[in-house]
Amino acid sequence: MKAKLTDGREIPIEMHKVRVIQRTQLPPVGQRLQAIEEAGYNTFLLRSRDLFLDMLTDSGTNAMSDNQLASMMVSDDAYAGGESYYKLGEAVRDVFGCEYYVPVHQGRAAEHLLAKIFVKPGHAVPMNYHFTTTKAHFEMAGGKVYEIYFEEALQTSSSNPFKGNLNPDRLLDLIREYGRDKISFVRMEATTNLIGGQPFSLANLKEVRRICSQHDIPVVIDCSLISENAYLINRREAAYANSSIGDIVREIIDQADLVYLSGRKSTCVRGGLMATRHKEYFDQLKAWLPVYEGFITYGGMSSKEIEAMAVGLREMTDYNVASSSPDLIEYFVDQMTSRGIPAVTPPGGLAGHVDAMKFLPHIPQSQYPAGCLAAALYLVSGARGMERGTISMDRDAEGRDVFSDLELCRLAVPRRVYSCAHMEYVADRLAWLHKHRDLVGGLEFYEEPPVLRFFTGRLRALNNWSRKLADAFIADFGEGA
Ligand SMILES: *Cc1c(COP(=O)(O)O)cnc(C)c1O
């Protein structure tokens, strides 16, 4: 929700009040230098005690509501047949209109089961864009991921409202090339995480649905950020300007054969969910659930989180809930662009993103500009973002780096956690860093896991650039800042 001020400005305004808080602290720059060095310049390896603002991810870090917390107190821990599972079922039917559902321990568990059931060696899996865990699971099953977006999806400075759209012509090409039997399904991701949280439009989704129906190919939607995508449809797609978030969510789900989500995002809990209208898909999922997740009525989740997910599913259709993080992100992106920082535009659904190749044009992709930017920003602000670039890609079979389409430093804005002042602070420190960008240098791996290396890999700063950057920062702000 936005409030219009007397001078014409619009600001995001919180439609909730804060009644429980968690303290944070700003560790001085010397401590931050030591912490990032010890973390191998990988922001995943920093500890909470060394952070001021944790903008690594919106995963599991959104603020829960009082009603969600209250629901956790009445959860049913029965191993089998727990009532919490059935309450979740009512919410899935009411919000998604799907009869069949299974809880899973988180989003990637759903991707694992999808890969197990649908993806066979030699298959193609077309999608609007991949997500790291999605690609890992589908490729480990022998599939090939095709990202068939429109060219503009990769232009970081743009006014295209729907950079998350899938290109239907390229889908038809793939169907011709592979044949229906070698396409596992088409996957649409609500607000494409890796290219700036960009939404798809309902018009595009319906076109994808039409083509898939013609060729009898299932449509799978990754709904992790469906309420944010629905809100951006409401704002940007004229035909839905007067639709409620709940109606838009329902219309999105109606286009799918199967949907899954990481409950850690839109529903503000720790868990995952798969839902479908087709009994045959449910039967296949059900068979694998006890092997990988748990009995069907808890699926690896705690019963408390299942209760809270049921409430979270309903709450995410509330306009004030769905709009809360996109509105703050828009404010954050405006704060950045007005200071000349190359932020991804238009603003998207889960984070503010900075184009590291534009921010640090002197750092080649082989030295990981997005990783450098995330580490440097932490050093000068205490705010922790995440690398979404080449470090987030694994090497090819010959051991060469696979250069990412984009090098982004992602600054997640978890729902109902941070304020406008926090956003201004980060934009200001980014502006300082931009002015001193020549001091930022490259990174190289010295510890590198073979799969999803971005989580736990460690790198070193070339030519000791971090010390020089810290010295310049101290000269302007003092040791205590
Ligand atoms: C977070 C996320 C996942 C993976 O979910 P986890 O709960 O982290 O396992 C998959 N897809 C998208 C779009 C996500 O944002």
XYZ file of C-alpha atoms and ligand atoms in Angstrom:
496
model
C 0.000 0.000 0.000
C 1.239 3.459 -0.835
C 0.313 6.766 0.746
C 0.276 9.959 -1.277
C 1.908 12.883 0.502
C 0.964 16.557 0.230
C 3.956 17.259 -2.016
C 2.795 14.580 -4.470
C 5.329 11.930 -3.481
C 4.144 8.394 -2.831
C 5.715 6.352 -0.072
C 5.235 2.696 0.847
C 3.311 2.636 4.072
C 3.122 -0.313 6.450
C -0.405 -1.622 6.986
C 0.637 -3.345 10.188
C 2.287 -2.392 13.448
C 5.427 -3.855 14.923
C 4.851 -5.555 18.279
C 7.784 -7.953 18.448
C 11.265 -6.945 17.375
C 14.646 -8.540 16.981
C 17.711 -6.457 17.801
C 20.372 -5.932 15.216
C 23.771 -4.211 15.456
C 26.201 -2.450 13.176
C 29.578 -4.127 13.608
C 32.404 -1.643 12.903
C 34.172 -1.807 9.554
C 37.270 -3.519 10.998
C 35.123 -6.390 12.251
C 33.369 -6.575 8.893
C 36.673 -6.819 7.060
C 37.764 -9.708 9.228
C 34.358 -11.404 8.895
C 34.230 -11.244 5.090
C 37.832 -12.438 4.847
C 36.986 -15.431 7.074
C 33.843 -16.078 5.023
C 35.930 -16.442 1.871
C 34.181 -13.394 0.358
C 31.041 -15.508 0.240
C 28.162 -13.706 1.970
C 26.488 -17.085 2.649
C 29.286 -17.848 5.096
C 28.824 -14.739 7.266
C 27.302 -15.112 10.718
C 24.271 -13.114 11.884
C 26.327 -11.468 14.634
C 28.478 -9.821 11.939
C 25.497 -8.349 10.028
C 23.494 -5.173 10.236
C 20.823 -5.796 7.557
C 20.326 -9.325 6.320
C 19.259 -8.940 2.703
C 20.672 -12.281 1.600
C 17.272 -13.726 0.855
C 13.563 -13.572 1.516
C 13.672 -17.315 2.159
C 12.281 -18.126 5.580
C 13.077 -14.600 6.781
C 9.746 -12.857 6.148
C 7.923 -11.640 9.243
C 5.033 -13.878 10.237
C 1.690 -12.451 11.308
C 0.142 -12.720 14.765
C -2.448 -15.103 13.335
C 0.235 -17.336 11.894
C 2.057 -17.485 15.210
C -1.191 -18.159 17.052
C -2.057 -21.018 14.699
C 1.216 -22.749 15.547
C 0.065 -23.231 19.116
C -2.817 -25.476 18.087
C -0.953 -27.691 15.628
C -1.428 -31.433 15.680
C 1.776 -33.444 15.855
C 0.236 -36.826 15.075
C 2.646 -38.698 12.823
C -0.239 -39.764 10.595
C -3.597 -38.074 10.097
C -2.685 -34.821 11.881
C -5.469 -32.240 11.700
C -2.992 -29.547 10.601
C -2.682 -31.334 7.258
C -6.420 -31.090 6.684
C -6.499 -27.402 7.572
C -3.797 -26.882 4.970
C -6.005 -28.786 2.523
C -8.902 -26.393 3.095
C -6.645 -23.427 2.409
C -5.228 -25.059 -0.739
C -8.761 -25.673 -2.014
C -9.980 -22.174 -1.142
C -6.984 -20.245 -2.470
C -5.697 -22.470 -5.304
C -8.802 -24.486 -6.140
C -6.732 -27.685 -6.134
C -8.083 -30.882 -4.638
C -4.775 -32.711 -4.191
C -1.711 -31.512 -2.319
C 1.320 -32.678 -0.425
C 3.523 -30.782 2.012
C 7.282 -31.142 1.409
C 10.173 -29.911 3.498
C 10.977 -26.980 1.190
C 10.801 -25.831 -2.435
C 13.720 -27.867 -3.725
C 12.151 -31.021 -2.326
C 9.245 -30.379 -4.695
C 11.736 -29.939 -7.538
C 13.379 -33.206 -6.583
C 10.041 -35.048 -6.774
C 9.158 -33.339 -10.069
C 12.511 -34.403 -11.503
C 11.976 -37.957 -10.246
C 8.545 -38.264 -11.852
C 8.708 -36.208 -15.036
C 12.295 -35.575 -16.126
C 14.028 -38.372 -18.062
C 17.455 -38.460 -19.733
C 17.303 -36.630 -23.079
C 14.281 -34.539 -22.074
C 13.925 -30.809 -22.544
C 12.459 -28.689 -19.762
C 11.474 -25.272 -21.174
C 10.957 -22.428 -18.714
C 10.842 -18.646 -18.519
C 14.046 -18.720 -16.466
C 15.772 -21.220 -14.214
C 16.257 -21.116 -10.485
C 19.490 -22.560 -9.065
C 17.936 -25.542 -7.276
C 15.516 -26.158 -10.166
C 18.279 -26.445 -12.701
C 20.382 -28.668 -10.442
C 17.553 -31.169 -9.922
C 16.337 -31.274 -13.519
C 19.845 -31.650 -14.922
C 20.821 -34.326 -12.411
C 17.805 -36.280 -13.728
C 19.264 -36.011 -17.260
C 17.080 -33.180 -18.575
C 18.201 -30.060 -20.386
C 16.877 -26.754 -19.163
C 15.870 -24.235 -21.857
C 15.263 -20.652 -20.876
C 13.052 -19.154 -23.520
C 12.565 -15.562 -22.537
C 12.257 -12.471 -24.686
C 15.468 -10.589 -25.405
C 14.478 -7.747 -23.099
C 14.492 -10.057 -20.053
C 18.248 -9.605 -19.856
C 18.272 -5.836 -20.304
C 18.780 -4.661 -16.767
C 17.586 -1.151 -17.480
C 14.142 -1.430 -19.015
C 10.552 -0.306 -18.783
C 9.126 -3.643 -19.906
C 6.582 -4.535 -17.207
C 6.751 -8.315 -17.817
C 10.340 -9.405 -18.324
C 9.354 -12.783 -16.841
C 7.278 -13.712 -19.918
C 8.060 -16.880 -21.853
C 8.575 -16.602 -25.593
C 5.829 -18.749 -27.226
C 7.582 -18.902 -30.628
C 10.640 -20.464 -29.066
C 8.410 -22.900 -27.196
C 6.897 -24.002 -30.505
C 10.427 -24.433 -31.919
C 11.370 -26.679 -28.993
C 8.207 -28.751 -29.368
C 9.063 -29.264 -33.042
C 12.657 -30.149 -32.216
C 12.032 -32.545 -29.321
C 8.495 -33.798 -29.924
C 5.917 -33.868 -27.177
C 7.238 -37.061 -25.587
C 10.628 -35.586 -24.827
C 9.350 -32.475 -23.099
C 8.890 -33.122 -19.379
C 6.663 -30.088 -18.852
C 6.839 -26.324 -19.265
C 7.785 -24.491 -16.088
C 6.765 -20.916 -15.370
C 8.349 -19.196 -12.401
C 6.385 -16.452 -10.682
C 8.714 -13.433 -10.535
C 11.865 -14.933 -12.102
C 14.242 -14.847 -9.167
C 17.587 -14.772 -10.986
C 16.854 -11.980 -13.443
C 15.509 -9.449 -11.026
C 12.254 -10.831 -9.624
C 10.455 -9.989 -12.873
C 6.820 -11.103 -13.257
C 5.012 -12.815 -16.122
C 1.667 -11.495 -17.352
C -1.527 -13.505 -17.300
C -1.894 -12.959 -21.052
C 1.481 -14.641 -21.574
C 0.715 -17.474 -19.168
C -2.581 -18.124 -20.969
C -0.797 -18.270 -24.309
C 1.667 -20.800 -22.853
C -1.294 -22.780 -21.517
C -2.982 -22.765 -24.922
C 0.109 -24.090 -26.700
C 0.719 -26.741 -24.039
C -2.908 -27.900 -24.172
C -2.671 -28.257 -27.946
C 0.370 -30.484 -27.567
C -0.680 -32.247 -24.375
C 2.295 -30.930 -22.373
C 1.812 -30.263 -18.655
C 2.250 -26.735 -17.302
C 4.044 -26.503 -13.957
C 4.154 -23.208 -12.086
C 6.725 -22.388 -9.440
C 4.499 -20.328 -7.156
C 7.084 -19.452 -4.524
C 6.417 -15.743 -5.117
C 2.923 -15.953 -6.562
C 1.392 -13.202 -4.430
C 4.072 -10.732 -5.547
C 3.576 -11.741 -9.198
C -0.193 -11.359 -8.743
C 0.245 -7.898 -7.235
C 2.472 -6.805 -10.134
C -0.168 -8.118 -12.585
C -2.752 -6.028 -10.760
C -0.507 -2.967 -11.097
C 0.777 -3.504 -14.634
C -1.722 -5.541 -16.678
C -4.699 -3.343 -17.543
C -7.199 -6.206 -17.750
C -6.574 -7.025 -14.064
C -6.439 -3.525 -12.592
C -9.741 -4.132 -10.814
C -9.200 -7.776 -9.878
C -8.431 -8.840 -6.325
C -5.120 -10.542 -5.551
C -7.066 -13.686 -4.664
C -8.794 -13.734 -8.078
C -5.495 -13.226 -9.895
C -3.796 -15.976 -7.874
C -6.676 -18.292 -8.739
C -6.491 -17.438 -12.427
C -2.742 -18.149 -12.453
C -3.255 -21.534 -10.773
C -6.106 -22.379 -13.165
C -3.568 -22.370 -16.030
C -1.423 -25.048 -14.385
C -1.524 -28.824 -14.182
C 0.692 -28.837 -11.138
C 2.022 -26.085 -8.907
C 4.671 -26.075 -6.235
C 6.163 -23.525 -3.955
C 8.784 -22.809 -1.411
C 6.628 -21.836 1.551
C 9.597 -19.823 2.768
C 8.637 -16.939 0.443
C 4.996 -15.904 -0.118
C 3.605 -17.886 2.815
C 6.253 -16.732 5.352
C 6.944 -20.175 6.843
C 9.596 -22.847 6.524
C 8.299 -25.596 4.268
C 7.051 -26.386 0.791
C 3.901 -27.439 -1.005
C 2.798 -29.181 -4.187
C -0.781 -29.017 -5.447
C -2.655 -30.351 -8.444
C -6.119 -31.011 -9.780
C -4.975 -34.308 -11.356
C -5.298 -37.442 -9.284
C -2.720 -39.312 -11.387
C -0.001 -36.771 -10.534
C -0.973 -36.894 -6.882
C -0.746 -40.684 -6.858
C 2.775 -40.553 -8.269
C 3.876 -37.932 -5.752
C 2.281 -39.796 -2.897
C 4.317 -42.886 -3.713
C 7.664 -41.101 -3.310
C 6.766 -38.917 -0.358
C 7.541 -41.408 2.441
C 10.911 -42.182 0.815
C 12.206 -38.626 0.621
C 10.033 -36.389 2.799
C 7.895 -38.133 5.385
C 4.399 -39.466 5.813
C 1.926 -37.720 3.531
C 0.263 -35.721 6.310
C 3.472 -33.906 7.289
C 5.862 -34.325 4.346
C 8.976 -33.407 6.305
C 7.481 -30.194 7.711
C 6.855 -29.436 11.355
C 3.132 -29.455 12.092
C 3.477 -25.902 13.437
C 4.702 -24.660 10.097
C 1.903 -26.534 8.311
C -0.640 -24.629 10.392
C 1.121 -21.348 9.697
C 1.295 -22.162 5.982
C -2.482 -22.632 5.886
C -2.893 -19.153 7.379
C -0.105 -17.719 5.192
C -1.750 -19.005 2.006
C -4.930 -17.110 2.842
C -3.098 -13.990 4.028
C -0.969 -13.703 0.889
C -4.131 -12.915 -1.092
C -4.641 -9.768 1.012
C -3.687 -6.684 -1.030
C -1.772 -5.164 1.889
C 0.274 -8.314 2.337
C 0.953 -8.930 -1.360
C 2.003 -5.318 -1.928
C 4.212 -4.890 1.122
C 7.529 -6.031 -0.253
C 7.108 -4.935 -3.932
C 6.215 -1.412 -2.759
C 9.285 -1.185 -0.525
C 11.422 -2.622 -3.338
C 10.131 0.055 -5.694
C 11.091 2.695 -3.137
C 14.542 1.103 -2.751
C 15.088 0.945 -6.522
C 14.076 4.618 -6.841
C 16.549 5.493 -4.070
C 19.264 3.701 -6.015
C 18.527 4.998 -9.517
C 18.234 8.589 -8.261
C 21.823 8.204 -6.982
C 23.053 6.919 -10.339
C 23.343 3.273 -9.267
C 22.630 0.777 -12.073
C 19.704 -0.988 -10.395
C 17.558 -3.413 -12.352
C 14.376 -1.784 -13.613
C 11.485 -2.079 -13.500
C 11.473 -3.068 -9.813
C 10.445 -6.673 -9.240
C 9.058 -8.964 -6.598
C 11.657 -10.066 -4.089
C 14.665 -7.795 -4.039
C 16.424 -4.759 -5.364
C 19.125 -5.874 -7.788
C 22.252 -4.068 -8.920
C 23.862 -4.769 -12.306
C 27.431 -5.569 -11.271
C 28.831 -5.469 -14.813
C 27.729 -1.846 -15.054
C 28.737 -1.040 -11.474
C 32.204 -2.631 -11.773
C 32.968 -2.538 -15.510
C 36.679 -3.114 -14.862
C 36.127 -6.600 -13.378
C 35.854 -9.421 -15.968
C 33.274 -12.171 -15.495
C 36.114 -14.617 -14.818
C 36.716 -12.642 -11.590
C 33.038 -12.651 -10.578
C 31.880 -9.008 -10.502
C 28.585 -9.785 -8.728
C 30.414 -11.640 -5.965
C 32.851 -8.720 -5.645
C 29.981 -6.254 -5.354
C 28.149 -8.296 -2.699
C 31.346 -8.603 -0.631
C 32.269 -4.919 -1.053
C 28.787 -3.723 -0.137
C 28.852 -5.801 3.037
C 32.210 -4.287 3.907
C 30.995 -0.697 3.568
C 27.483 -1.119 5.017
C 27.040 -4.292 7.056
C 24.200 -5.172 4.645
C 24.437 -8.676 3.289
C 23.262 -9.292 -0.273
C 23.740 -12.315 -2.510
C 25.717 -12.968 -5.661
C 23.473 -13.917 -8.580
C 25.926 -14.328 -11.406
C 28.701 -16.658 -12.521
C 29.452 -17.951 -9.015
C 25.814 -19.121 -8.933
C 26.484 -21.181 -12.090
C 28.404 -24.444 -11.820
C 31.300 -25.295 -14.147
C 30.730 -27.251 -17.372
C 31.914 -30.842 -17.942
C 35.378 -29.564 -18.960
C 35.722 -27.600 -15.734
C 35.314 -24.176 -17.334
C 33.302 -21.384 -15.750
C 29.904 -20.911 -17.371
C 29.444 -17.153 -17.573
C 26.047 -16.119 -16.317
C 23.724 -14.049 -18.552
C 23.662 -11.358 -15.884
C 25.900 -10.453 -12.977
C 23.559 -9.209 -10.274
C 24.031 -8.343 -6.648
C 20.652 -9.173 -5.166
C 19.462 -7.315 -2.089
C 16.409 -9.159 -0.856
C 13.670 -7.230 0.876
C 11.983 -9.763 3.153
C 8.333 -9.035 3.758
C 7.504 -6.669 6.662
C 11.052 -6.731 8.079
C 12.818 -3.532 6.984
C 11.870 0.133 6.707
C 12.336 3.025 4.289
C 15.253 4.263 6.442
C 17.033 0.938 5.964
C 16.558 1.207 2.198
C 17.941 4.753 2.143
C 20.969 3.715 4.185
C 21.834 0.893 1.768
C 21.322 3.131 -1.273
C 23.605 5.733 0.300
C 26.401 3.220 0.998
C 26.031 1.864 -2.525
C 26.447 5.418 -3.827
C 29.660 5.805 -1.790
C 30.900 2.496 -3.108
C 30.049 3.513 -6.668
C 32.220 6.588 -6.258
C 35.072 4.393 -5.008
C 34.415 1.486 -7.361
C 37.962 1.508 -8.750
C 39.134 0.227 -5.367
C 37.077 -2.956 -5.761
C 38.998 -5.836 -7.340
C 38.367 -9.406 -8.435
C 37.953 -12.717 -6.616
C 39.279 -16.242 -7.199
C 38.135 -19.565 -5.748
C 40.313 -21.501 -3.356
C 37.615 -23.900 -2.104
C 35.019 -24.952 -4.634
C 32.268 -27.572 -4.274
C 31.239 -29.275 -7.555
C 27.471 -28.551 -7.302
C 25.757 -25.319 -6.184
C 29.179 -23.931 -5.333
C 27.785 -20.522 -4.392
C 26.477 -21.854 -1.095
C 29.743 -22.904 0.523
C 32.634 -22.055 -1.824
C 35.421 -19.741 -0.587
C 37.309 -17.106 -2.555
C 40.188 -14.714 -1.999
C 40.424 -11.016 -2.876
C 43.005 -10.363 -5.599
C 45.697 -7.799 -4.668
C 44.288 -7.255 -1.200
C 41.618 -4.831 -2.479
C 39.353 -5.208 0.537
C 41.925 -3.694 2.921
C 42.348 -0.670 0.641
C 38.585 -0.254 0.364
C 38.200 -0.449 4.149
C 40.926 2.215 4.579
C 39.130 4.584 2.181
C 35.875 3.993 4.048
C 37.508 4.718 7.418
C 38.997 7.926 6.026
C 35.460 9.171 5.214
C 33.337 7.685 8.018
C 35.744 6.751 10.860
C 36.549 3.380 12.438
C 33.202 3.092 14.209
C 30.922 3.255 11.169
C 13.448 -20.337 -3.004
C 12.989 -20.831 -4.285
C 13.051 -22.197 -4.617
C 13.671 -23.233 -3.694
O 12.981 -23.306 -2.510
P 13.682 -23.689 -1.112
O 12.561 -23.625 -0.140
O 14.763 -22.698 -0.855
O 14.218 -25.065 -1.279
C 12.575 -22.587 -5.844
N 12.069 -21.686 -6.712
C 12.019 -20.378 -6.445
C 11.466 -19.442 -7.440
C 12.472 -19.902 -5.227
O 12.416 -18.582 -4.970
